[in-house]
PDB file of C-alpha atoms and ligand atoms in Angstrom:
ATOM      1  CA  MET A  62       4.935 -11.754   8.005  1.00  0.00           C
ATOM      2  CA  LEU A  63       2.511 -11.648   4.910  1.00  0.00           C
ATOM      3  CA  ARG A  64      -0.874 -13.167   6.182  1.00  0.00           C
ATOM      4  CA  ALA A  65      -4.252 -13.250   5.050  1.00  0.00           C
ATOM      5  CA  PRO A  66      -6.441 -10.137   6.879  1.00  0.00           C
ATOM      6  CA  GLU A  67      -8.181 -11.903  10.185  1.00  0.00           C
ATOM      7  CA  ALA A  68     -10.774  -9.907  12.747  1.00  0.00           C
ATOM      8  CA  ARG A  69      -8.015  -9.643  14.950  1.00  0.00           C
ATOM      9  CA  ASP A  70      -6.640  -6.868  12.619  1.00  0.00           C
ATOM     10  CA  ARG A  71      -9.762  -4.879  13.429  1.00  0.00           C
ATOM     11  CA  ALA A  72      -8.101  -2.793  15.951  1.00  0.00           C
ATOM     12  CA  ALA A  73      -5.557  -1.783  13.392  1.00  0.00           C
ATOM     13  CA  PHE A  74      -6.627  -1.076  10.329  1.00  0.00           C
ATOM     14  CA  ILE A  75      -9.251   1.134  11.899  1.00  0.00           C
ATOM     15  CA  GLU A  76      -6.063   2.947  14.197  1.00  0.00           C
ATOM     16  CA  LEU A  77      -4.590   2.791  10.239  1.00  0.00           C
ATOM     17  CA  LEU A  78      -7.466   5.095   8.630  1.00  0.00           C
ATOM     18  CA  ALA A  79      -7.666   6.989  11.490  1.00  0.00           C
ATOM     19  CA  SER A  80      -4.014   7.956  11.943  1.00  0.00           C
ATOM     20  CA  PRO A  81      -3.628  11.601  10.818  1.00  0.00           C
ATOM     21  CA  GLU A  82      -0.012  10.894  10.135  1.00  0.00           C
ATOM     22  CA  VAL A  83      -0.872   7.778   7.819  1.00  0.00           C
ATOM     23  CA  GLY A  84      -3.551   9.855   6.257  1.00  0.00           C
ATOM     24  CA  THR A  85      -1.197  13.055   5.481  1.00  0.00           C
ATOM     25  CA  TYR A  86      -0.830  12.379   1.414  1.00  0.00           C
ATOM     26  CA  LEU A  87      -4.243  10.189   1.155  1.00  0.00           C
ATOM     27  CA  GLY A  88      -7.102  12.766   1.399  1.00  0.00           C
ATOM     28  CA  GLY A  89      -6.962  12.482   5.575  1.00  0.00           C
ATOM     29  CA  PRO A  90      -7.249  10.665   8.722  1.00  0.00           C
ATOM     30  CA  ARG A  91     -11.076   9.469   8.897  1.00  0.00           C
ATOM     31  CA  PRO A  92     -13.261  10.053  11.309  1.00  0.00           C
ATOM     32  CA  ARG A  93     -13.032   6.912  14.438  1.00  0.00           C
ATOM     33  CA  ASP A  94     -16.340   7.074  15.509  1.00  0.00           C
ATOM     34  CA  GLU A  95     -17.353   5.482  11.653  1.00  0.00           C
ATOM     35  CA  LEU A  96     -14.957   3.901  11.332  1.00  0.00           C
ATOM     36  CA  GLU A  97     -16.322   2.205  14.763  1.00  0.00           C
ATOM     37  CA  ARG A  98     -19.581   1.680  13.012  1.00  0.00           C
ATOM     38  CA  GLU A  99     -18.256   0.803   9.784  1.00  0.00           C
ATOM     39  CA  MET A 100     -15.317  -1.359  10.030  1.00  0.00           C
ATOM     40  CA  PRO A 101     -17.025  -5.169   9.592  1.00  0.00           C
ATOM     41  CA  GLY A 102     -15.563  -7.773  12.362  1.00  0.00           C
ATOM     42  CA  ALA A 103     -14.353 -10.080   9.898  1.00  0.00           C
ATOM     43  CA  PRO A 104     -12.158  -8.451   6.850  1.00  0.00           C
ATOM     44  CA  GLU A 105     -11.985  -8.987   3.540  1.00  0.00           C
ATOM     45  CA  ARG A 106     -10.534 -11.901   2.510  1.00  0.00           C
ATOM     46  CA  ARG A 107      -8.284 -12.354  -1.012  1.00  0.00           C
ATOM     47  CA  ALA A 108      -5.469 -13.391  -2.834  1.00  0.00           C
ATOM     48  CA  GLY A 109      -4.035 -10.026  -3.372  1.00  0.00           C
ATOM     49  CA  LEU A 110      -4.456  -8.888   0.552  1.00  0.00           C
ATOM     50  CA  PHE A 111      -2.490  -8.686   3.107  1.00  0.00           C
ATOM     51  CA  THR A 112      -1.357  -8.333   6.736  1.00  0.00           C
ATOM     52  CA  VAL A 113       2.150  -7.546   7.519  1.00  0.00           C
ATOM     53  CA  ASP A 114       2.441  -8.993  10.909  1.00  0.00           C
ATOM     54  CA  LEU A 115       5.166  -8.544  13.245  1.00  0.00           C
ATOM     55  CA  ASP A 116       5.384 -10.788  16.125  1.00  0.00           C
ATOM     56  CA  GLY A 117       1.879 -11.127  15.670  1.00  0.00           C
ATOM     57  CA  ALA A 118       0.862  -7.995  16.001  1.00  0.00           C
ATOM     58  CA  ALA A 119      -0.834  -6.590  12.393  1.00  0.00           C
ATOM     59  CA  ILE A 120       2.015  -3.451  12.213  1.00  0.00           C
ATOM     60  CA  GLY A 121       0.384  -2.725   8.111  1.00  0.00           C
ATOM     61  CA  GLN A 122      -1.330  -3.944   5.284  1.00  0.00           C
ATOM     62  CA  VAL A 123       0.282  -4.128   1.188  1.00  0.00           C
ATOM     63  CA  ILE A 124      -2.719  -4.167  -1.006  1.00  0.00           C
ATOM     64  CA  LEU A 125      -2.230  -5.155  -5.062  1.00  0.00           C
ATOM     65  CA  SER A 126      -5.186  -4.811  -6.830  1.00  0.00           C
ATOM     66  CA  ARG A 127      -7.465  -4.710 -10.145  1.00  0.00           C
ATOM     67  CA  ALA A 128      -5.953  -0.290 -10.680  1.00  0.00           C
ATOM     68  CA  THR A 129      -9.780   1.554 -11.389  1.00  0.00           C
ATOM     69  CA  GLY A 130     -10.337   4.637 -12.752  1.00  0.00           C
ATOM     70  CA  HIS A 131      -8.705   7.060 -10.246  1.00  0.00           C
ATOM     71  CA  GLY A 132      -5.147   7.064 -11.963  1.00  0.00           C
ATOM     72  CA  PRO A 133      -4.072   8.131 -15.444  1.00  0.00           C
ATOM     73  CA  PRO A 134      -5.693   5.580 -18.390  1.00  0.00           C
ATOM     74  CA  ALA A 135      -2.760   3.635 -18.996  1.00  0.00           C
ATOM     75  CA  ALA A 136      -3.219   2.473 -15.667  1.00  0.00           C
ATOM     76  CA  ALA A 137      -6.207   1.604 -15.796  1.00  0.00           C
ATOM     77  CA  GLY A 138      -7.184  -2.283 -15.335  1.00  0.00           C
ATOM     78  CA  LYS A 139      -3.527  -3.223 -14.691  1.00  0.00           C
ATOM     79  CA  ALA A 140      -2.577  -4.693 -11.110  1.00  0.00           C
ATOM     80  CA  GLU A 141      -1.959  -1.632  -8.236  1.00  0.00           C
ATOM     81  CA  LEU A 142       0.281  -1.667  -5.317  1.00  0.00           C
ATOM     82  CA  GLY A 143      -1.298  -0.168  -1.830  1.00  0.00           C
ATOM     83  CA  TYR A 144       1.374   0.138   1.302  1.00  0.00           C
ATOM     84  CA  LEU A 145      -0.360   1.864   4.631  1.00  0.00           C
ATOM     85  CA  PHE A 146       1.745   0.797   8.160  1.00  0.00           C
ATOM     86  CA  LEU A 147       1.114   2.399  11.312  1.00  0.00           C
ATOM     87  CA  PRO A 148       3.433   4.964  12.587  1.00  0.00           C
ATOM     88  CA  GLY A 149       5.214   3.575  14.918  1.00  0.00           C
ATOM     89  CA  ALA A 150       6.647   0.953  12.100  1.00  0.00           C
ATOM     90  CA  TRP A 151       7.792   3.454  10.441  1.00  0.00           C
ATOM     91  CA  GLY A 152      11.692   3.800  10.097  1.00  0.00           C
ATOM     92  CA  PHE A 153      12.391  -0.107   9.972  1.00  0.00           C
ATOM     93  CA  GLY A 154      12.663  -1.048   6.376  1.00  0.00           C
ATOM     94  CA  TYR A 155       9.190  -3.128   6.956  1.00  0.00           C
ATOM     95  CA  ALA A 156       7.361  -1.676   5.059  1.00  0.00           C
ATOM     96  CA  ALA A 157      10.612  -2.576   2.216  1.00  0.00           C
ATOM     97  CA  GLU A 158      10.594  -5.677   3.095  1.00  0.00           C
ATOM     98  CA  ALA A 159       7.153  -6.076   3.223  1.00  0.00           C
ATOM     99  CA  CYS A 160       6.050  -5.006  -0.239  1.00  0.00           C
ATOM    100  CA  ALA A 161       8.794  -7.014  -1.837  1.00  0.00           C
ATOM    101  CA  ALA A 162       7.156 -10.557  -0.904  1.00  0.00           C
ATOM    102  CA  ALA A 163       4.180  -9.644  -2.490  1.00  0.00           C
ATOM    103  CA  LEU A 164       5.435  -8.022  -5.247  1.00  0.00           C
ATOM    104  CA  GLY A 165       7.500 -11.400  -4.840  1.00  0.00           C
ATOM    105  CA  TRP A 166       4.002 -13.978  -4.788  1.00  0.00           C
ATOM    106  CA  PHE A 167       2.972 -11.352  -7.687  1.00  0.00           C
ATOM    107  CA  VAL A 168       4.702 -12.860 -10.018  1.00  0.00           C
ATOM    108  CA  ARG A 169       5.152 -16.212  -9.159  1.00  0.00           C
ATOM    109  CA  GLU A 170       0.711 -15.450  -9.825  1.00  0.00           C
ATOM    110  CA  LEU A 171       0.584 -13.775 -12.676  1.00  0.00           C
ATOM    111  CA  PRO A 172       4.506 -14.182 -14.324  1.00  0.00           C
ATOM    112  CA  GLY A 173       5.393 -11.466 -16.635  1.00  0.00           C
ATOM    113  CA  GLU A 174       2.533  -9.713 -15.369  1.00  0.00           C
ATOM    114  CA  PRO A 175       4.012  -5.200 -14.708  1.00  0.00           C
ATOM    115  CA  VAL A 176       2.801  -3.691 -11.582  1.00  0.00           C
ATOM    116  CA  VAL A 177       2.119  -0.081 -11.233  1.00  0.00           C
ATOM    117  CA  LEU A 178       2.273   2.328  -8.282  1.00  0.00           C
ATOM    118  CA  PHE A 179       0.188   5.476  -7.760  1.00  0.00           C
ATOM    119  CA  THR A 180       1.062   8.446  -4.986  1.00  0.00           C
ATOM    120  CA  GLN A 181       1.576  11.924  -4.399  1.00  0.00           C
ATOM    121  CA  THR A 182       5.412  12.850  -5.041  1.00  0.00           C
ATOM    122  CA  ALA A 183       5.437  15.803  -1.810  1.00  0.00           C
ATOM    123  CA  ASN A 184       4.809  11.881  -0.295  1.00  0.00           C
ATOM    124  CA  ALA A 185       8.909  11.197   0.458  1.00  0.00           C
ATOM    125  CA  SER A 186       9.338   8.029   1.882  1.00  0.00           C
ATOM    126  CA  SER A 187       6.511   6.904  -0.081  1.00  0.00           C
ATOM    127  CA  MET A 188       8.514   8.284  -3.274  1.00  0.00           C
ATOM    128  CA  ARG A 189      11.867   6.488  -1.697  1.00  0.00           C
ATOM    129  CA  LEU A 190      10.044   3.520  -1.144  1.00  0.00           C
ATOM    130  CA  ALA A 191       9.146   2.995  -4.448  1.00  0.00           C
ATOM    131  CA  ALA A 192      11.414   3.925  -5.956  1.00  0.00           C
ATOM    132  CA  LYS A 193      13.825   1.186  -3.273  1.00  0.00           C
ATOM    133  CA  LEU A 194      11.429  -1.514  -5.273  1.00  0.00           C
ATOM    134  CA  GLY A 195      12.488  -0.610  -8.798  1.00  0.00           C
ATOM    135  CA  PHE A 196       9.202   1.091  -9.724  1.00  0.00           C
ATOM    136  CA  THR A 197      10.276   3.846 -12.162  1.00  0.00           C
ATOM    137  CA  GLU A 198       8.716   6.915 -13.418  1.00  0.00           C
ATOM    138  CA  VAL A 199       5.830   6.271 -16.025  1.00  0.00           C
ATOM    139  CA  GLU A 200       5.028  10.087 -15.787  1.00  0.00           C
ATOM    140  CA  ARG A 201       3.289  12.712 -13.191  1.00  0.00           C
ATOM    141  CA  TYR A 202       0.062  14.396 -13.332  1.00  0.00           C
ATOM    142  CA  GLU A 203      -2.384  16.857 -10.895  1.00  0.00           C
ATOM    143  CA  ALA A 204      -4.400  15.118  -9.279  1.00  0.00           C
ATOM    144  CA  TYR A 205      -6.904  16.306  -5.863  1.00  0.00           C
ATOM    145  CA  GLY A 206      -5.417  19.237  -6.073  1.00  0.00           C
ATOM    146  CA  ALA A 207      -1.359  17.831  -5.733  1.00  0.00           C
ATOM    147  CA  GLU A 208       1.047  16.682  -8.109  1.00  0.00           C
ATOM    148  CA  GLN A 209       0.786  12.124  -8.562  1.00  0.00           C
ATOM    149  CA  TRP A 210       3.516  10.291  -9.540  1.00  0.00           C
ATOM    150  CA  PHE A 211       2.724   7.376 -11.679  1.00  0.00           C
ATOM    151  CA  GLY A 212       5.153   4.277 -11.425  1.00  0.00           C
ATOM    152  CA  ILE A 213       5.032   0.992 -13.172  1.00  0.00           C
ATOM    153  CA  TRP A 214       7.093  -2.221 -11.948  1.00  0.00           C
ATOM    154  CA  SER A 215       8.067  -5.471 -14.404  1.00  0.00           C
ATOM    155  CA  THR A 216       9.557  -9.203 -13.561  1.00  0.00           C
ATOM    156  CA  ALA A 217      12.581  -7.374 -15.399  1.00  0.00           C
ATOM    157  CA  HIS A 218      13.213  -6.215 -11.446  1.00  0.00           C
ATOM    158  CA  ALA A 219      11.967  -9.134  -9.942  1.00  0.00           C
ATOM    159  CA  THR A 220      14.751 -11.456 -10.053  1.00  0.00           C
TER     160      THR A 220
HETATM  161  C1  COA B  45       5.223   5.364   3.378  1.00  0.00           C
HETATM  162  C2  COA B  45       5.728   4.683   3.790  1.00  0.00           C
HETATM  163  C3  COA B  45       4.745   2.920   4.126  1.00  0.00           C
HETATM  164  C4  COA B  45       6.961   4.025   4.009  1.00  0.00           C
HETATM  165  O1  COA B  45       7.568   3.681   5.515  1.00  0.00           O
HETATM  166  P1  COA B  45       9.095   3.475   5.801  1.00  0.00           P
HETATM  167  O2  COA B  45       8.945   2.849   7.184  1.00  0.00           O
HETATM  168  O3  COA B  45       9.439   4.790   5.767  1.00  0.00           O
HETATM  169  O4  COA B  45       9.848   2.325   4.421  1.00  0.00           O
HETATM  170  P2  COA B  45      10.508   1.661   4.946  1.00  0.00           P
HETATM  171  O5  COA B  45      10.208   0.036   4.871  1.00  0.00           O
HETATM  172  O6  COA B  45      11.170   1.645   3.027  1.00  0.00           O
HETATM  173  O7  COA B  45      11.495   1.900   5.697  1.00  0.00           O
HETATM  174  C5  COA B  45      12.719   3.555   4.926  1.00  0.00           C
HETATM  175  C6  COA B  45      13.787   3.617   6.123  1.00  0.00           C
HETATM  176  O8  COA B  45      13.994   2.233   8.032  1.00  0.00           O
HETATM  177  C7  COA B  45      15.059   2.761   8.033  1.00  0.00           C
HETATM  178  N1  COA B  45      15.867   1.107   8.144  1.00  0.00           N
HETATM  179  C8  COA B  45      16.699   0.609   9.073  1.00  0.00           C
HETATM  180  N2  COA B  45      16.860  -0.635   9.015  1.00  0.00           N
HETATM  181  C9  COA B  45      16.008  -0.224   7.550  1.00  0.00           C
HETATM  182  C10 COA B  45      16.520  -1.928   6.818  1.00  0.00           C
HETATM  183  N3  COA B  45      17.057  -3.075   7.839  1.00  0.00           N
HETATM  184  N4  COA B  45      16.464  -1.775   6.177  1.00  0.00           N
HETATM  185  C11 COA B  45      16.108  -0.734   5.051  1.00  0.00           C
HETATM  186  N5  COA B  45      15.257   0.990   5.625  1.00  0.00           N
HETATM  187  C12 COA B  45      15.299   0.316   7.028  1.00  0.00           C
HETATM  188  C13 COA B  45      16.186   3.607   6.840  1.00  0.00           C
HETATM  189  O9  COA B  45      16.164   4.914   7.572  1.00  0.00           O
HETATM  190  C14 COA B  45      15.325   3.837   5.825  1.00  0.00           C
HETATM  191  O10 COA B  45      15.052   4.962   5.710  1.00  0.00           O
HETATM  192  P3  COA B  45      15.679   4.978   4.172  1.00  0.00           P
HETATM  193  O11 COA B  45      14.664   5.024   2.916  1.00  0.00           O
HETATM  194  O12 COA B  45      15.304   7.328   3.755  1.00  0.00           O
HETATM  195  O13 COA B  45      16.948   4.921   4.291  1.00  0.00           O
HETATM  196  C15 COA B  45       4.992   4.585   5.533  1.00  0.00           C
HETATM  197  O14 COA B  45       5.177   5.335   5.577  1.00  0.00           O
HETATM  198  C16 COA B  45       3.325   5.185   5.903  1.00  0.00           C
HETATM  199  O15 COA B  45       2.265   4.387   6.346  1.00  0.00           O
HETATM  200  N6  COA B  45       3.046   5.843   5.110  1.00  0.00           N
HETATM  201  C17 COA B  45       1.703   6.233   5.355  1.00  0.00           C
HETATM  202  C18 COA B  45       0.515   5.913   4.249  1.00  0.00           C
HETATM  203  C19 COA B  45       1.289   5.781   2.936  1.00  0.00           C
HETATM  204  O16 COA B  45       1.127   7.287   3.036  1.00  0.00           O
HETATM  205  N7  COA B  45       1.125   5.238   1.748  1.00  0.00           N
HETATM  206  C20 COA B  45       1.554   4.977   0.033  1.00  0.00           C
HETATM  207  C21 COA B  45      -0.047   5.785  -0.948  1.00  0.00           C
HETATM  208  S1  COA B  45       0.608   5.754  -2.549  1.00  0.00           S
END
């Protein structure tokens, strides 16, 4: 289930950002004590920010936000999809199901707007997920010392 983030998700959010597996292609994990100190008790809530809930527990996050300057110029200002799941929830198809549902929500809210996605090409499960969701390659580029993939999705894929 996709739902708004809640205070009870805090431990899962800390785990996501402190996990070495989750951080492998995202610049590495963040120190747990720093996260414990800095993460607010009540998480940010806004349209496009989803907690993925499995039987009452948070297993991941799906985020749709406006791309800032971290991708190629062509992507700036477009809606960007991001996803993070706890390693124990990998390999069951939950990420694909949750991201497809978030894209379905997006297309109802903002019909006709494309969605962009960036991921390291070395991040094989993320590359597979992007392809499964219907993202197509725009370009590859170098950033943060690694090859990055810039993909785009549009409503043409949403039916
Ligand atoms: C990227 C990430 C979300 C992918 O998670 P995932 O669980 O591998 O992705 P999916 O939901 O697509 O599940 C895929 C696997 O589940 C398995 N699966 C089992 N039952 C399934 C079902 N009913 N439907 C679909 N897949 C199923 C398959 O083995 C499938 O693998 P395949 O794509 O090789 O066939 C996860 O690795 C992650 O959180 N990584 C860390 C964060 C990260 O790097 N994010 C990218 C930022 S750009």
